[in-house]
Short mmCIF file of C-alpha atoms in Angstrom, two decimals:
data_model
loop_
_atom_site.label_atom_id
_atom_site.label_comp_id
_atom_site.label_asym_id
_atom_site.label_seq_id
_atom_site.Cartn_x
_atom_site.Cartn_y
_atom_site.Cartn_z
CA MET A 1 24.23 26.00 -5.93
CA THR A 2 25.23 22.38 -5.27
CA LEU A 3 22.56 19.69 -5.34
CA ALA A 4 22.53 17.24 -2.45
CA SER A 5 23.71 13.72 -3.18
CA PRO A 6 21.29 10.78 -3.03
CA LEU A 7 24.05 9.02 -1.08
CA ARG A 8 23.65 11.53 1.75
CA SER A 9 20.11 12.93 1.59
CA VAL A 10 17.09 10.68 2.09
CA THR A 11 14.89 13.27 0.38
CA VAL A 12 17.05 13.35 -2.75
CA ALA A 13 17.39 9.57 -2.75
CA ALA A 14 13.62 9.11 -2.52
CA ALA A 15 13.00 11.73 -5.24
CA THR A 16 15.45 10.17 -7.70
CA VAL A 17 13.97 6.73 -7.12
CA ALA A 18 10.45 8.10 -7.69
CA VAL A 19 11.49 9.70 -10.99
CA LEU A 20 13.12 6.48 -12.16
CA ALA A 21 10.09 4.42 -11.13
CA ALA A 22 7.84 6.65 -13.22
CA ALA A 23 10.24 6.75 -16.15
CA VAL A 24 10.51 2.99 -16.59
CA HIS A 25 6.71 2.63 -16.63
CA VAL A 26 5.76 5.73 -18.62
CA ASN A 27 5.31 3.56 -21.72
CA SER A 28 2.19 2.07 -20.07
CA LEU A 29 0.30 5.39 -20.31
CA PRO A 30 -1.13 4.70 -23.82
CA ASN A 31 -2.38 1.25 -22.77
CA ASP A 32 -6.05 0.38 -23.07
CA PHE A 33 -8.11 -1.64 -20.59
CA ALA A 34 -7.11 -5.31 -20.64
CA TYR A 35 -8.10 -8.63 -19.12
CA ASP A 36 -9.72 -8.15 -15.69
CA ASP A 37 -9.89 -4.36 -16.19
CA VAL A 38 -12.82 -4.93 -18.54
CA HIS A 39 -14.87 -6.96 -16.07
CA ILE A 40 -14.13 -4.94 -12.94
CA ILE A 41 -14.41 -1.46 -14.49
CA LEU A 42 -16.16 -1.43 -17.87
CA GLU A 43 -18.70 -4.14 -17.02
CA ASN A 44 -19.30 -3.06 -13.42
CA PRO A 45 -22.24 -0.60 -13.26
CA GLY A 46 -21.85 -0.25 -9.50
CA ILE A 47 -18.75 1.96 -9.81
CA GLN A 48 -19.93 3.92 -12.86
CA SER A 49 -22.01 6.47 -10.97
CA LEU A 50 -21.46 8.43 -7.79
CA GLU A 51 -25.03 7.49 -6.82
CA THR A 52 -24.33 3.74 -6.99
CA LEU A 53 -20.73 3.87 -5.73
CA PRO A 54 -21.59 3.78 -2.00
CA GLY A 55 -23.56 0.59 -2.56
CA ALA A 56 -20.69 -0.92 -4.52
CA LEU A 57 -18.46 -0.52 -1.46
CA THR A 58 -20.53 -3.14 0.36
CA GLU A 59 -20.45 -5.58 -2.56
CA PRO A 60 -17.75 -8.09 -3.56
CA TYR A 61 -14.78 -6.70 -5.47
CA TRP A 62 -15.67 -8.78 -8.53
CA PRO A 63 -19.18 -7.94 -9.77
CA GLY A 64 -21.76 -10.65 -10.40
CA VAL A 65 -22.11 -14.24 -9.29
CA TYR A 66 -18.41 -14.99 -9.66
CA GLY A 67 -17.60 -12.26 -7.17
CA ARG A 68 -19.82 -13.79 -4.52
CA GLU A 69 -18.22 -17.18 -5.07
CA LEU A 70 -14.70 -15.75 -4.88
CA GLY A 71 -15.50 -13.69 -1.79
CA LEU A 72 -12.99 -10.88 -2.26
CA TRP A 73 -13.87 -7.52 -0.72
CA ARG A 74 -11.65 -4.53 -1.48
CA PRO A 75 -13.62 -1.37 -0.64
CA ALA A 76 -10.64 0.98 -0.81
CA THR A 77 -9.77 -0.17 -4.32
CA THR A 78 -13.42 -0.07 -5.39
CA LEU A 79 -13.71 3.50 -4.09
CA LEU A 80 -10.60 4.65 -5.94
CA LEU A 81 -11.74 3.05 -9.21
CA GLY A 82 -15.18 4.59 -8.80
CA LEU A 83 -13.76 8.06 -8.24
CA GLN A 84 -11.52 7.67 -11.28
CA TYR A 85 -14.51 6.56 -13.35
CA ALA A 86 -16.39 9.68 -12.25
CA VAL A 87 -13.56 11.80 -13.67
CA ALA A 88 -12.36 9.83 -16.69
CA GLY A 89 -15.18 7.44 -17.52
CA ARG A 90 -14.05 4.85 -20.06
CA ASP A 91 -10.87 6.73 -21.02
CA PRO A 92 -7.98 4.60 -19.70
CA GLY A 93 -5.41 7.42 -19.63
CA LEU A 94 -6.13 8.68 -16.11
CA TYR A 95 -6.17 5.17 -14.65
CA HIS A 96 -2.73 4.38 -16.07
CA ALA A 97 -1.35 7.75 -14.92
CA VAL A 98 -2.56 7.04 -11.37
CA ASN A 99 -0.82 3.66 -11.44
CA VAL A 100 2.48 5.12 -12.64
CA LEU A 101 2.42 7.96 -10.11
CA GLY A 102 1.34 5.55 -7.37
CA HIS A 103 4.26 3.26 -8.13
CA ALA A 104 6.61 6.25 -8.04
CA ALA A 105 5.29 7.35 -4.65
CA THR A 106 5.47 3.81 -3.28
CA SER A 107 9.06 3.43 -4.47
CA ALA A 108 9.94 6.66 -2.64
CA LEU A 109 8.42 5.24 0.56
CA VAL A 110 10.63 2.16 0.18
CA VAL A 111 13.66 4.44 0.38
CA VAL A 112 12.29 6.23 3.43
CA LEU A 113 11.53 2.96 5.22
CA LEU A 114 14.92 1.44 4.44
CA SER A 115 16.67 4.61 5.60
CA LEU A 116 15.23 4.01 9.08
CA LEU A 117 17.02 0.66 9.22
CA LEU A 118 20.07 1.08 6.96
CA SER A 119 22.46 3.70 5.68
CA VAL A 120 21.24 6.19 3.07
CA PRO A 121 23.28 4.59 0.24
CA ALA A 122 21.84 1.17 1.09
CA ALA A 123 18.31 2.60 1.24
CA TRP A 124 18.84 4.27 -2.14
CA ALA A 125 20.10 1.03 -3.67
CA GLY A 126 17.13 -0.89 -2.30
CA GLY A 127 14.72 1.72 -3.63
CA LEU A 128 16.33 1.59 -7.08
CA VAL A 129 15.90 -2.17 -7.23
CA PHE A 130 12.26 -1.88 -6.13
CA ALA A 131 11.55 0.89 -8.67
CA VAL A 132 12.74 -1.06 -11.73
CA HIS A 133 12.10 -4.67 -10.72
CA PRO A 134 10.07 -6.43 -13.42
CA VAL A 135 7.83 -8.13 -10.84
CA HIS A 136 5.90 -4.84 -10.66
CA VAL A 137 5.08 -4.63 -14.38
CA GLU A 138 1.68 -6.32 -14.12
CA ALA A 139 0.62 -4.19 -11.15
CA VAL A 140 1.56 -0.93 -12.90
CA ALA A 141 0.59 -1.71 -16.48
CA ASN A 142 -2.85 -3.21 -15.76
CA VAL A 143 -5.40 -0.79 -14.34
CA ILE A 144 -6.68 -3.04 -11.58
CA GLY A 145 -3.10 -3.49 -10.43
CA VAL A 146 -3.83 -0.30 -8.51
CA ALA A 147 -5.01 -2.64 -5.73
CA GLU A 148 -1.41 -3.75 -5.14
CA ILE A 149 -0.06 -0.21 -5.44
CA LEU A 150 -2.60 1.32 -3.08
CA SER A 151 -2.21 -1.47 -0.55
CA THR A 152 1.59 -1.31 -0.60
CA PHE A 153 1.62 2.48 -0.27
CA PHE A 154 -0.39 2.48 2.96
CA TYR A 155 1.37 -0.66 4.22
CA LEU A 156 4.74 1.06 3.93
CA LEU A 157 3.35 4.27 5.40
CA ALA A 158 2.17 2.34 8.47
CA CYS A 159 5.66 0.86 8.87
CA ILE A 160 7.28 4.29 8.59
CA LEU A 161 4.92 5.79 11.18
CA LEU A 162 5.81 2.94 13.50
CA LEU A 163 9.57 3.21 13.14
CA ARG A 164 9.71 7.00 13.27
CA GLY A 165 7.77 7.13 16.51
CA PRO A 166 8.89 6.41 20.07
CA GLU A 167 8.96 2.88 21.45
CA ARG A 168 5.75 3.66 23.31
CA PRO A 169 3.76 5.59 20.65
CA SER A 170 0.97 8.03 21.41
CA TRP A 171 -2.61 6.98 20.78
CA ARG A 172 -2.75 9.48 17.94
CA ARG A 173 0.13 7.73 16.19
CA VAL A 174 -1.39 4.33 16.93
CA ALA A 175 -4.67 5.50 15.38
CA ALA A 176 -2.80 6.72 12.29
CA ILE A 177 -1.08 3.34 11.95
CA GLY A 178 -4.45 1.60 12.33
CA LEU A 179 -5.99 3.82 9.63
CA CYS A 180 -3.14 3.03 7.23
CA TYR A 181 -3.60 -0.67 7.98
CA ALA A 182 -7.34 -0.45 7.29
CA LEU A 183 -6.73 1.28 3.95
CA ALA A 184 -4.01 -1.20 2.98
CA PHE A 185 -6.17 -4.18 3.98
CA GLY A 186 -9.19 -2.61 2.27
CA ALA A 187 -7.19 -2.29 -0.94
CA LYS A 188 -5.93 -5.88 -0.99
CA GLU A 189 -6.26 -8.63 1.57
CA SER A 190 -2.57 -9.61 1.51
CA ALA A 191 -1.97 -6.61 3.80
CA VAL A 192 -3.26 -8.78 6.67
CA THR A 193 0.41 -9.65 7.25
CA LEU A 194 1.32 -6.25 8.74
CA PRO A 195 1.32 -7.33 12.44
CA GLY A 196 3.96 -9.95 11.63
CA VAL A 197 6.04 -7.43 9.73
CA VAL A 198 5.80 -5.01 12.67
CA LEU A 199 7.43 -7.68 14.84
CA LEU A 200 10.14 -8.29 12.22
CA LEU A 201 10.90 -4.58 11.88
CA ASP A 202 11.09 -4.09 15.63
CA SER A 203 13.27 -7.18 15.94
CA ALA A 204 15.64 -5.86 13.29
CA ARG A 205 15.89 -2.44 14.91
CA ARG A 206 16.01 -3.48 18.58
CA ARG A 207 17.76 -6.85 18.22
CA LEU A 208 15.04 -8.45 20.31
CA ARG A 209 15.81 -11.57 22.31
CA PRO A 210 13.29 -13.88 24.00
CA LYS A 211 13.91 -12.26 27.41
CA ASP A 212 13.01 -8.86 25.91
CA LEU A 213 9.51 -9.93 24.86
CA GLY A 214 7.78 -8.79 28.07
CA PRO A 215 9.08 -5.20 28.09
CA TYR A 216 8.60 -5.04 24.33
CA LEU A 217 4.92 -5.96 24.53
CA ARG A 218 4.35 -3.46 27.34
CA ASP A 219 5.49 -0.75 24.93
CA ARG A 220 3.86 -2.06 21.77
CA TRP A 221 0.58 -3.59 22.97
CA PRO A 222 -1.53 -0.60 21.80
CA VAL A 223 -0.21 -1.07 18.25
CA TYR A 224 -0.94 -4.79 18.22
CA ALA A 225 -4.37 -4.25 19.80
CA VAL A 226 -5.41 -1.75 17.13
CA LEU A 227 -4.02 -3.90 14.31
CA ALA A 228 -5.85 -6.93 15.68
CA GLY A 229 -9.08 -4.94 15.93
CA VAL A 230 -8.78 -3.71 12.33
CA ALA A 231 -7.97 -7.16 11.00
CA THR A 232 -10.82 -8.82 12.91
CA THR A 233 -13.32 -6.22 11.74
CA LEU A 234 -12.34 -6.39 8.08
CA LEU A 235 -12.20 -10.18 8.06
CA ALA A 236 -15.64 -10.33 9.64
CA LEU A 237 -17.05 -7.85 7.12
#
């Protein structure tokens, strides 16, 4: 039996990138809680019980007075941390395992996304760079870096759903893209940029010119309308 090559199969390319992404960060598994992990998890009673967790989802991401001054609200990240606390409590092992596996899954999505725009070898190369790039060390090695991982995962998933669908997507697909956007935005506010990235991705794939803007918006307006609605709602909240 001959194994498929990552230079020809997107599935194999994504799988090999995921394994590498996990392998280079597996040494973070024995880590303890550090820096902001202590304040947001160990000193945050709101996420330490399933009874108080729903209330914590309406509170600032940072507990206490500082959180109200900073004004960050990341309900998706708070929910994930609360669920992990319900399982693992103050044992950091599960949290670090979730980060490593999340980075592996996100790296695989990078390959899938790039394969929709480039050749499989180019997508594989891009995924390899993403998997091992040292810029991700802080996000993977620190527990609360799960905010970046979770946000990026759903951000990329939204992009993939967009590019894999027809130019005029169904409302079901548009709703799925909007849900991914809400989860990405609810994990970390930097995901607000997705509407701009949608335009860049479509421009790269369609080679859009100024005269094409009218027909393009007639096809894509449901996507932009849903993204605008999600962004407005979350910003208001």
